[in-house]
Tab-separated table of C-alpha atoms and ligand atoms in Angstrom:
chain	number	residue	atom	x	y	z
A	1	UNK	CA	28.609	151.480	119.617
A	2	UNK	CA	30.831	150.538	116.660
A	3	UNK	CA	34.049	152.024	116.094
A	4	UNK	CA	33.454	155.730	114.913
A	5	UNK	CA	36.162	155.346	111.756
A	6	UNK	CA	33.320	152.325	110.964
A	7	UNK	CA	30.462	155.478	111.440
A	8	UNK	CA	32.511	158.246	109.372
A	9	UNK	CA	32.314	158.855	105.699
A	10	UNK	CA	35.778	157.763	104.772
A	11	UNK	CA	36.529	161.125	102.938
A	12	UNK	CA	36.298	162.811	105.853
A	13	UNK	CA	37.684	160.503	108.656
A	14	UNK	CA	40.781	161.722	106.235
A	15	UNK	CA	40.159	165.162	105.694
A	16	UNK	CA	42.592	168.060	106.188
A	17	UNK	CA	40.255	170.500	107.242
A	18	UNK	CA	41.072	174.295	106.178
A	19	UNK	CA	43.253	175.842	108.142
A	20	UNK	CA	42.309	179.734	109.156
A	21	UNK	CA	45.026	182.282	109.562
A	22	UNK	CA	43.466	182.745	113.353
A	23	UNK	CA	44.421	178.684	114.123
A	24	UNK	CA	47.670	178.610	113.201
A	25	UNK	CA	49.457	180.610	115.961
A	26	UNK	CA	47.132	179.549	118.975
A	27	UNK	CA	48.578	179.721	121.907
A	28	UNK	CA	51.298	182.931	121.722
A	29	UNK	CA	49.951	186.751	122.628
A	30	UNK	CA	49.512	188.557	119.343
A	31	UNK	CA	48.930	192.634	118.482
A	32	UNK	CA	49.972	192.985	115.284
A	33	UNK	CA	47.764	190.935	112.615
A	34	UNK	CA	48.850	190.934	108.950
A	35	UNK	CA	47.512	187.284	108.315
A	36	UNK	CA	44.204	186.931	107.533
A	37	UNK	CA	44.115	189.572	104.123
A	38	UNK	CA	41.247	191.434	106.125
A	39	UNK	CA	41.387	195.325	106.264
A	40	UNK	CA	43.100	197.059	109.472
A	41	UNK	CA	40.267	199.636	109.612
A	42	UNK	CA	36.509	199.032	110.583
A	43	UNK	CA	37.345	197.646	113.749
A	44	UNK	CA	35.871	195.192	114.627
A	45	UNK	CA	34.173	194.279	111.896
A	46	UNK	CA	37.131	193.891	109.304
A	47	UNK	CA	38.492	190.986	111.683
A	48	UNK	CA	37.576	187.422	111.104
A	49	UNK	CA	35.130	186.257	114.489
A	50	UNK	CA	36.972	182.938	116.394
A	51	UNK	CA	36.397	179.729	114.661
A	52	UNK	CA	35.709	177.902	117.824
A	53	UNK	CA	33.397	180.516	119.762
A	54	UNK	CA	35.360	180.108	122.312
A	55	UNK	CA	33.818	182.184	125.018
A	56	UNK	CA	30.599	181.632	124.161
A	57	UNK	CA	31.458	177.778	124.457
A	58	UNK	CA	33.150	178.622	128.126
A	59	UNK	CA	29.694	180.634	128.686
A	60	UNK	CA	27.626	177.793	127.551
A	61	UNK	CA	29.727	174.960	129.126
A	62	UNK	CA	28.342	176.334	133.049
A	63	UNK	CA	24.643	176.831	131.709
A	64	UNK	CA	24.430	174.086	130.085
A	65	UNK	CA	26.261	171.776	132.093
A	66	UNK	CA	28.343	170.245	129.596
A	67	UNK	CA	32.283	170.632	129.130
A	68	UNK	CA	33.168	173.407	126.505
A	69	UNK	CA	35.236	170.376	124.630
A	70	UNK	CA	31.541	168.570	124.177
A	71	UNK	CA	29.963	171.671	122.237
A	72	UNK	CA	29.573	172.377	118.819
A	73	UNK	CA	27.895	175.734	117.592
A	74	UNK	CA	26.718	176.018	114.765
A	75	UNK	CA	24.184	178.779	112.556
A	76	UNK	CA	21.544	177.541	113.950
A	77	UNK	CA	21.125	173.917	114.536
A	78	UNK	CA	19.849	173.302	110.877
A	79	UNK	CA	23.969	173.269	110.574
A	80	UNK	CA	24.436	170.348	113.004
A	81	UNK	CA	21.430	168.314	111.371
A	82	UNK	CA	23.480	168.541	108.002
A	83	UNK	CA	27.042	167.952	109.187
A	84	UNK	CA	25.568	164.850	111.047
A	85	UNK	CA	24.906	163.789	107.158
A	86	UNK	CA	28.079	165.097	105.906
A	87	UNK	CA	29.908	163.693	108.642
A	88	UNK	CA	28.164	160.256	108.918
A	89	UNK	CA	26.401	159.339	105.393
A	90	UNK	CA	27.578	158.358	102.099
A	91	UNK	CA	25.589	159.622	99.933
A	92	UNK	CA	23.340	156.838	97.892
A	93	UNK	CA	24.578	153.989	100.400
A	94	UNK	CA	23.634	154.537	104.273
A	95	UNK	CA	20.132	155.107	105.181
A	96	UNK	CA	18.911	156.951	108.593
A	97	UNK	CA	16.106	155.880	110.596
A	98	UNK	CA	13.740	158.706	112.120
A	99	UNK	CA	10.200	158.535	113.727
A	100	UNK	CA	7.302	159.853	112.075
A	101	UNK	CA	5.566	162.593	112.310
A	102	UNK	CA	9.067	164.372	113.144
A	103	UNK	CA	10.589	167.933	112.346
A	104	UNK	CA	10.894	168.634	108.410
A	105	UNK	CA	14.648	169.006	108.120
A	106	UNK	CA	15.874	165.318	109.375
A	107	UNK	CA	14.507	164.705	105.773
A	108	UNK	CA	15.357	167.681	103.627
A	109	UNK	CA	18.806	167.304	104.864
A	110	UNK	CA	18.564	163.288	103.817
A	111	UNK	CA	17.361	164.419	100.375
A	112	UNK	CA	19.787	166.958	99.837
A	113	UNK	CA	22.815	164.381	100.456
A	114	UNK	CA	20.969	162.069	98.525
A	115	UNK	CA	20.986	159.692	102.081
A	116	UNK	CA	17.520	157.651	102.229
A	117	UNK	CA	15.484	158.263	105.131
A	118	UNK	CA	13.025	155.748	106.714
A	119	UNK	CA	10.180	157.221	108.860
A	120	UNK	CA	8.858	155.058	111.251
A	121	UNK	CA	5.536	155.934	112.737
A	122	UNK	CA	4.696	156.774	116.253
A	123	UNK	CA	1.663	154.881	117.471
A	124	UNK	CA	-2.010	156.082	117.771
A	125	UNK	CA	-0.787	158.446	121.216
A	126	UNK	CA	2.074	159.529	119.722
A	127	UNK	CA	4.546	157.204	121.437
A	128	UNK	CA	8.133	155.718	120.290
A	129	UNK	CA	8.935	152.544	120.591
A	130	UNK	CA	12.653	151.559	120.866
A	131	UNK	CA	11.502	147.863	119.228
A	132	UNK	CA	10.255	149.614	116.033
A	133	UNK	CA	12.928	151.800	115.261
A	134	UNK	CA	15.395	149.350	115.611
A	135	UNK	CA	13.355	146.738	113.272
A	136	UNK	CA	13.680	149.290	110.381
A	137	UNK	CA	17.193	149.447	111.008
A	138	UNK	CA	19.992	147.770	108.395
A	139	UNK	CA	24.014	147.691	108.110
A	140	UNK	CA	23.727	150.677	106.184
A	141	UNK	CA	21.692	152.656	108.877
A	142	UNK	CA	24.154	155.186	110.238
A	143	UNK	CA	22.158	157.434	112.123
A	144	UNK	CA	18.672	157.196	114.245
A	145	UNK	CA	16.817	160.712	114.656
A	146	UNK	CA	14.464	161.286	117.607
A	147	UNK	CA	13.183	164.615	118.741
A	148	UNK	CA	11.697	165.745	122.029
A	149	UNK	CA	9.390	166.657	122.591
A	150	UNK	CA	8.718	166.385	119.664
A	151	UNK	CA	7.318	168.597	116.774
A	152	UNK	CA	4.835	168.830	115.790
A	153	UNK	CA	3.123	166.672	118.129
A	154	UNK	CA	4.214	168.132	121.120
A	155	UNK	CA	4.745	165.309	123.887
A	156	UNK	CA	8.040	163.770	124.731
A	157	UNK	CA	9.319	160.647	123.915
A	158	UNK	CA	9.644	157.994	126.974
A	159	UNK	CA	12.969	158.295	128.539
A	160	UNK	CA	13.262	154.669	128.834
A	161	UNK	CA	12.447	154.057	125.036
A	162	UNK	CA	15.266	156.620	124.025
A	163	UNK	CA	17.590	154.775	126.191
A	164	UNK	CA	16.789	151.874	124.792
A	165	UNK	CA	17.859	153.095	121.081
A	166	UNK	CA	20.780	154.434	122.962
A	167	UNK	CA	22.113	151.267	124.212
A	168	UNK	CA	20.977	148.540	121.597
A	169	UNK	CA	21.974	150.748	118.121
A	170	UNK	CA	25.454	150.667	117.540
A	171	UNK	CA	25.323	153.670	115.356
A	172	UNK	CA	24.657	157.648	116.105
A	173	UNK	CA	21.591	158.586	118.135
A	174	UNK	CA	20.270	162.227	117.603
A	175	UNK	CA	18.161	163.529	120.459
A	176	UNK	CA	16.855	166.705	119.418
A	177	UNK	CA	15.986	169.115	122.449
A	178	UNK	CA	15.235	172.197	120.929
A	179	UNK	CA	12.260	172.327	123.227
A	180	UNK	CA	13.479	171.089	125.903
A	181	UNK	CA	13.274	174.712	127.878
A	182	UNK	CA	9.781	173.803	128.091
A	183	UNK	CA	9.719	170.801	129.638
A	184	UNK	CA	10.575	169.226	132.907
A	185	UNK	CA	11.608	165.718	131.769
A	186	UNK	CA	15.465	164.576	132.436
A	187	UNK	CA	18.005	166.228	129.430
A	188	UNK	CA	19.965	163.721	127.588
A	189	UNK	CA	22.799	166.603	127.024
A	190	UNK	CA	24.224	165.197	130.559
A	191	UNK	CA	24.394	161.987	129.804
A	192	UNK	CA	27.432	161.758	127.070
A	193	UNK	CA	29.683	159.683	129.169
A	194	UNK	CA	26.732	157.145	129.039
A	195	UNK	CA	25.797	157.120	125.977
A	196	UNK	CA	28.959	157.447	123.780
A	197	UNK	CA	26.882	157.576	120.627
A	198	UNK	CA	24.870	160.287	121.403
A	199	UNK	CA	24.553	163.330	119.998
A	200	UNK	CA	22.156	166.176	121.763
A	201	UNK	CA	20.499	169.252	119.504
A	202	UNK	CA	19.714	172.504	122.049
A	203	UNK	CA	19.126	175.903	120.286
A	204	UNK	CA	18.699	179.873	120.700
A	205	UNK	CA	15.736	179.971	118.772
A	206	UNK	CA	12.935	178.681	121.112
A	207	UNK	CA	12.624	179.814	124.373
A	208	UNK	CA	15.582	181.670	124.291
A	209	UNK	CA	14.171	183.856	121.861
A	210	UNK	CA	16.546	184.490	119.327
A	211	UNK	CA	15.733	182.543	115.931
A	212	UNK	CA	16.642	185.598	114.323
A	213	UNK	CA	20.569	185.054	115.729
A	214	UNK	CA	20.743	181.466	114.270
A	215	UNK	CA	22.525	179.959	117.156
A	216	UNK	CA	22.315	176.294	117.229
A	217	UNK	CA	24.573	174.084	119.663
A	218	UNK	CA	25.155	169.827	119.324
A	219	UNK	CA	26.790	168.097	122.227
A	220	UNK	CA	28.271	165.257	121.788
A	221	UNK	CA	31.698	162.890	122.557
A	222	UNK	CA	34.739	165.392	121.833
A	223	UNK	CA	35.603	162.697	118.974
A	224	UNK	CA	32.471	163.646	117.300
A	225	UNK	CA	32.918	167.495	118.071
A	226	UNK	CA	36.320	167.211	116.717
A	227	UNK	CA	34.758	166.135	113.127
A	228	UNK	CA	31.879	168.310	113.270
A	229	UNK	CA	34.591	171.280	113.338
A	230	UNK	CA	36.590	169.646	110.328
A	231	UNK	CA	33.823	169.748	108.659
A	232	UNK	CA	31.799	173.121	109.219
A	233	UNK	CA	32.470	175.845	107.066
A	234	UNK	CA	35.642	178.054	109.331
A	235	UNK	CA	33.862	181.336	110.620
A	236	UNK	CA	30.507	179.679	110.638
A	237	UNK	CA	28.705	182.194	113.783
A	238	UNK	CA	29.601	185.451	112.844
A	239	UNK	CA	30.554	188.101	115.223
A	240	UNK	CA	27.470	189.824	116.013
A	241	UNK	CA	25.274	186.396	116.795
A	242	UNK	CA	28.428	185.043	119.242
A	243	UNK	CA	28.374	188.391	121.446
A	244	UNK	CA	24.542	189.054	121.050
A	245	UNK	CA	24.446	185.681	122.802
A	246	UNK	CA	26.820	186.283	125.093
A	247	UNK	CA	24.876	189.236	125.852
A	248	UNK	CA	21.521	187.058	125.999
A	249	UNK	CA	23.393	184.206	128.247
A	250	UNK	CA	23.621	187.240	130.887
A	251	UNK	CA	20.405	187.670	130.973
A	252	UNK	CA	18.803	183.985	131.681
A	253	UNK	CA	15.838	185.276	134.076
A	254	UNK	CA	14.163	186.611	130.864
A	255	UNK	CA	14.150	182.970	129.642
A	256	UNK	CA	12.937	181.471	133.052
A	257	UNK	CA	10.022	184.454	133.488
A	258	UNK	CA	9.125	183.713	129.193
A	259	UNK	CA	8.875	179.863	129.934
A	260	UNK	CA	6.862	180.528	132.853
A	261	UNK	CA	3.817	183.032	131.038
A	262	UNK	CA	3.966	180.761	128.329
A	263	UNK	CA	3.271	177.645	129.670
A	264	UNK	CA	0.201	179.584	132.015
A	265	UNK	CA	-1.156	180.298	127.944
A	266	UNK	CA	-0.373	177.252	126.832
A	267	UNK	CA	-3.104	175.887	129.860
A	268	UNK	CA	-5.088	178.496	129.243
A	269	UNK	CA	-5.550	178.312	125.422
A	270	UNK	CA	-5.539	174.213	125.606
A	271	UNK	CA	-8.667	174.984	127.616
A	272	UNK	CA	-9.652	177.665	125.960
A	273	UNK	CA	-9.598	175.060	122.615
A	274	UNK	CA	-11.474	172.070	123.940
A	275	UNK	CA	-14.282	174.340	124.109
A	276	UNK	CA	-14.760	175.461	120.841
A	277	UNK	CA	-17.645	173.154	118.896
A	278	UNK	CA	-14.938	173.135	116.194
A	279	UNK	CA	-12.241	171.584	118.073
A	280	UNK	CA	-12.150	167.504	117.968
A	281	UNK	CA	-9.200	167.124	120.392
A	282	UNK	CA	-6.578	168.518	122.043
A	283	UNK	CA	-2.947	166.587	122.371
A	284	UNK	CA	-0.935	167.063	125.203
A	285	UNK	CA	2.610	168.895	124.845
A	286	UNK	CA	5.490	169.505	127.050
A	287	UNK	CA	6.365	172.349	124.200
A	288	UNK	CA	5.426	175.599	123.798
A	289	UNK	CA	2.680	174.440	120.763
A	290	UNK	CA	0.107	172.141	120.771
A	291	UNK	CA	-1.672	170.156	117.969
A	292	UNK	CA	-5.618	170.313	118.258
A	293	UNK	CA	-7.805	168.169	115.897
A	294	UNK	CA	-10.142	170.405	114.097
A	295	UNK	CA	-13.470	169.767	112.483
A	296	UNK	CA	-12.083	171.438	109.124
A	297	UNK	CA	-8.466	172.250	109.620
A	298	UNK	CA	-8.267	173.672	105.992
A	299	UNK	CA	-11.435	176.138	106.316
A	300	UNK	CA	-10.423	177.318	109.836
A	301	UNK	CA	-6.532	177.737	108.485
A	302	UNK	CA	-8.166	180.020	105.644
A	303	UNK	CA	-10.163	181.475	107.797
A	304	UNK	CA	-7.650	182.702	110.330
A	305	UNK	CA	-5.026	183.822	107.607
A	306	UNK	CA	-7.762	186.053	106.332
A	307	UNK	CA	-7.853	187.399	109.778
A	308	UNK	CA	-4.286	188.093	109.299
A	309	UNK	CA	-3.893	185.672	112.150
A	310	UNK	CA	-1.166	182.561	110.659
A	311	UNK	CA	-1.091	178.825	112.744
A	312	UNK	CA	0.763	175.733	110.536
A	313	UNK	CA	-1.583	173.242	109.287
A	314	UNK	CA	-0.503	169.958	109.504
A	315	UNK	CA	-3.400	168.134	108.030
A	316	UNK	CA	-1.265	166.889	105.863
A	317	UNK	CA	1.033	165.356	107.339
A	318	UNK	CA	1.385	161.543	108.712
A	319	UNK	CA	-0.573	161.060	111.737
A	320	UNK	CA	-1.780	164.744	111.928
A	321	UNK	CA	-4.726	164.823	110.037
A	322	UNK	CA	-7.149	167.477	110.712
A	323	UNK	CA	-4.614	169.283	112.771
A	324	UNK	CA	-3.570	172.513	113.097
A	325	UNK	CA	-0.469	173.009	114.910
A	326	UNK	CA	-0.622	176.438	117.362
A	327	UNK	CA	2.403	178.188	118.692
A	328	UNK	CA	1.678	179.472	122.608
A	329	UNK	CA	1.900	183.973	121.708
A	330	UNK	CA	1.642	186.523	123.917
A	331	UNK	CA	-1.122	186.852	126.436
A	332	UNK	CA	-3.301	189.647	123.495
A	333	UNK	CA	-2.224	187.617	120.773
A	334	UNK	CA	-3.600	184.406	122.001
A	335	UNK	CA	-6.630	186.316	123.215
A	336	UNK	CA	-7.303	187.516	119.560
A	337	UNK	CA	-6.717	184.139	118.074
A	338	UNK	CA	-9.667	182.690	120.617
A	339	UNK	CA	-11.818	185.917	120.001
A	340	UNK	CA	-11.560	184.883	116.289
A	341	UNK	CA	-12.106	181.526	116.521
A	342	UNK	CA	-15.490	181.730	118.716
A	343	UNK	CA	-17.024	183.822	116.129
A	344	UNK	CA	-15.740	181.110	113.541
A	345	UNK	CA	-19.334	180.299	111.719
A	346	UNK	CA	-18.653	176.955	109.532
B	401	LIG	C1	12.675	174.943	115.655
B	401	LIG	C2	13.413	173.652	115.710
B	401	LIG	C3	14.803	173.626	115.648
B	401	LIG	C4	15.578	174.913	115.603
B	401	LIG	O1	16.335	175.071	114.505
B	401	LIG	P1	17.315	176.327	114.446
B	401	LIG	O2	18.018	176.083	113.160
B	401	LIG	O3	18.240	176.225	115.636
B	401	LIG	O4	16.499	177.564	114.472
B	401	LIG	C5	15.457	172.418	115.744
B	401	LIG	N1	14.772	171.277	115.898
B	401	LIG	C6	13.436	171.279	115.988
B	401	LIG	C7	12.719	170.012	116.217
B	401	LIG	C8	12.711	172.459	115.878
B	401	LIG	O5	11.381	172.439	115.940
């Protein structure tokens, strides 16, 4: 890896970052607050939440594995994908390399700070290739994005590829497990002290079931931590999100007995799809969606909305023609989604 000052935007390997009323006198036992300008009644809503989240992080830190000085929270981890950009990419210079298909923000984010993004394609199964990547790479390539599994095609990326863009790229390597819950390949969120260029997304809103709380998490070196918190804005999780999850973290068997019904649909409907006379192909995913080739993904998609029954259609996008991407519901809801398409009359 190079030298993170070489990796940071100038501006803010400088920055004075804000300083909140609730920083400054860390570390003494205080009762009386006449700091912050907030009101003294409507407790506790009229205080200012903690900056750091830091019992949630101390929370997080045993489920997740990974010291509390490695996390980052953020509202959901849309945040992290930006700061990465704030914190790594000057604007109309670097460049970031991602694989293709991927997850839609990598590139809003790059167009929004005016950073240029380079997809790279997957091959014909869906595979990375550490080779490929790193051929589209250039001195101004600050950041490589790779998500799995991945959306929206489902399967993860080879271990041994990732690790391979790991050790050969000297700059930041995002490894975006948002659906890794689903999955039973290896984490890369416990391998930091490897991989000192790494940066790992995790998030609330998958198989935790909370996308409505927009908790996202990044772990990564404390270094990078350190300027992801210069950067974000100061009370970025408010207070209701950092004790609803703390609330959620105490109830984990919820997550384990979700994961487990919805991976028995996700066989089930997989199936259930390669059946149908209007399904081309199934791919496999270690997610809880799966992409399935249709004979007319348009007229189906139409077809189901009208039903009042919404999947994504990805026919559109690179790689995914003819696809409609379908997220695993409950046991009724995939039921009705199978009842409608058998009576599906082209
Ligand atoms: C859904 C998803 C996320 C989650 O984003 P949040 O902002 O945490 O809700 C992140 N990455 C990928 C690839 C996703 O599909």
């Amino acid at each position: 890896m190079k030298p993170l000052q070489e990796l940071v935007r100038p501006n803010i390997w400088k920055l004075a970052p804000y300083s909140s009323a609730r920083n400054e006198y860390a570390g003494k036992e205080a009762r009386v607050f006449l700091d912050a300008n907030e009101n003294p009644y409507n407790a506790p809503y009229n205080r200012y939440p903690d900056p750091l989240q830091t019992e949630l992080k101390a929370q997080l830190a045993k489920i997740k594995n990974v010291p509390a000085e490695n996390i980052f929270l953020g509202n959901g981890s849309d945040e992290a994908i930006d700061l990465v950009y704030r914190v790594f990419c000057r604007p109309g210079v670097d460049n970031v390399v991602a694989i293709e298909p991927t997850y839609g923000m990598y590139k809003v984010c790059a167009d929004t700070n005016d950073v240029s993004y380079r997809p790279v394609q997957l091959d014909a199964h869906y595979a990375m290739h550490a080779d490929s990547l790193l051929r589209s790479c250039d001195k101004h390539t600050k950041v490589i994005w790779i998500c799995s599994p991945n959306n929206p095609t489902g399967n993860n990326m080879a271990v041994e590829e990732i690790e391979g863009v790991l050790r050969q790229f000297g700059g930041i390597v995002v490894v975006d497990e948002a659906y890794g819950d689903f999955s039973s390949a290896p984490v890369f969120r416990t391998r930091l002290q490897e991989f000192p260029n790494l940066i790992v997304l995790n998030t609330l809103s998958k198989a935790w079931g909370c996308a409505a709380l927009r908790l996202g998490m990044a772990f990564a070196s404390k270094d990078i931590i350190d300027l992801f918190n210069k950067v974000k804005y100061p009370y970025n999780v408010n207070l209701l999100t950092q004790q609803h999850a703390l609330e959620m973290l105490n109830e984990r068997e919820n997550v384990e007995k979700w994961v487990t019904i919805l991976l028995q649909e996700r066989t089930r409907l997989m199936r259930a799809f390669i059946d149908l006379p209007v399904c081309e192909q199934v791919y496999p995913s270690d997610a809880n969606f799966f992409l399935a080739k249709m004979t007319d993904a348009q007229a189906i998609y139409d077809y189901l909305v009208e039903k009042g029954i919404i999947v994504r259609n990805r026919t559109r996008v690179t790689l995914c023609q003819g696809c409609l991407r379908i997220t695993i519901g409950t046991k009724t809801e995939n039921s009705e989604l199978m009842g409608a398409l058998r009576q599906y009359n082209p």
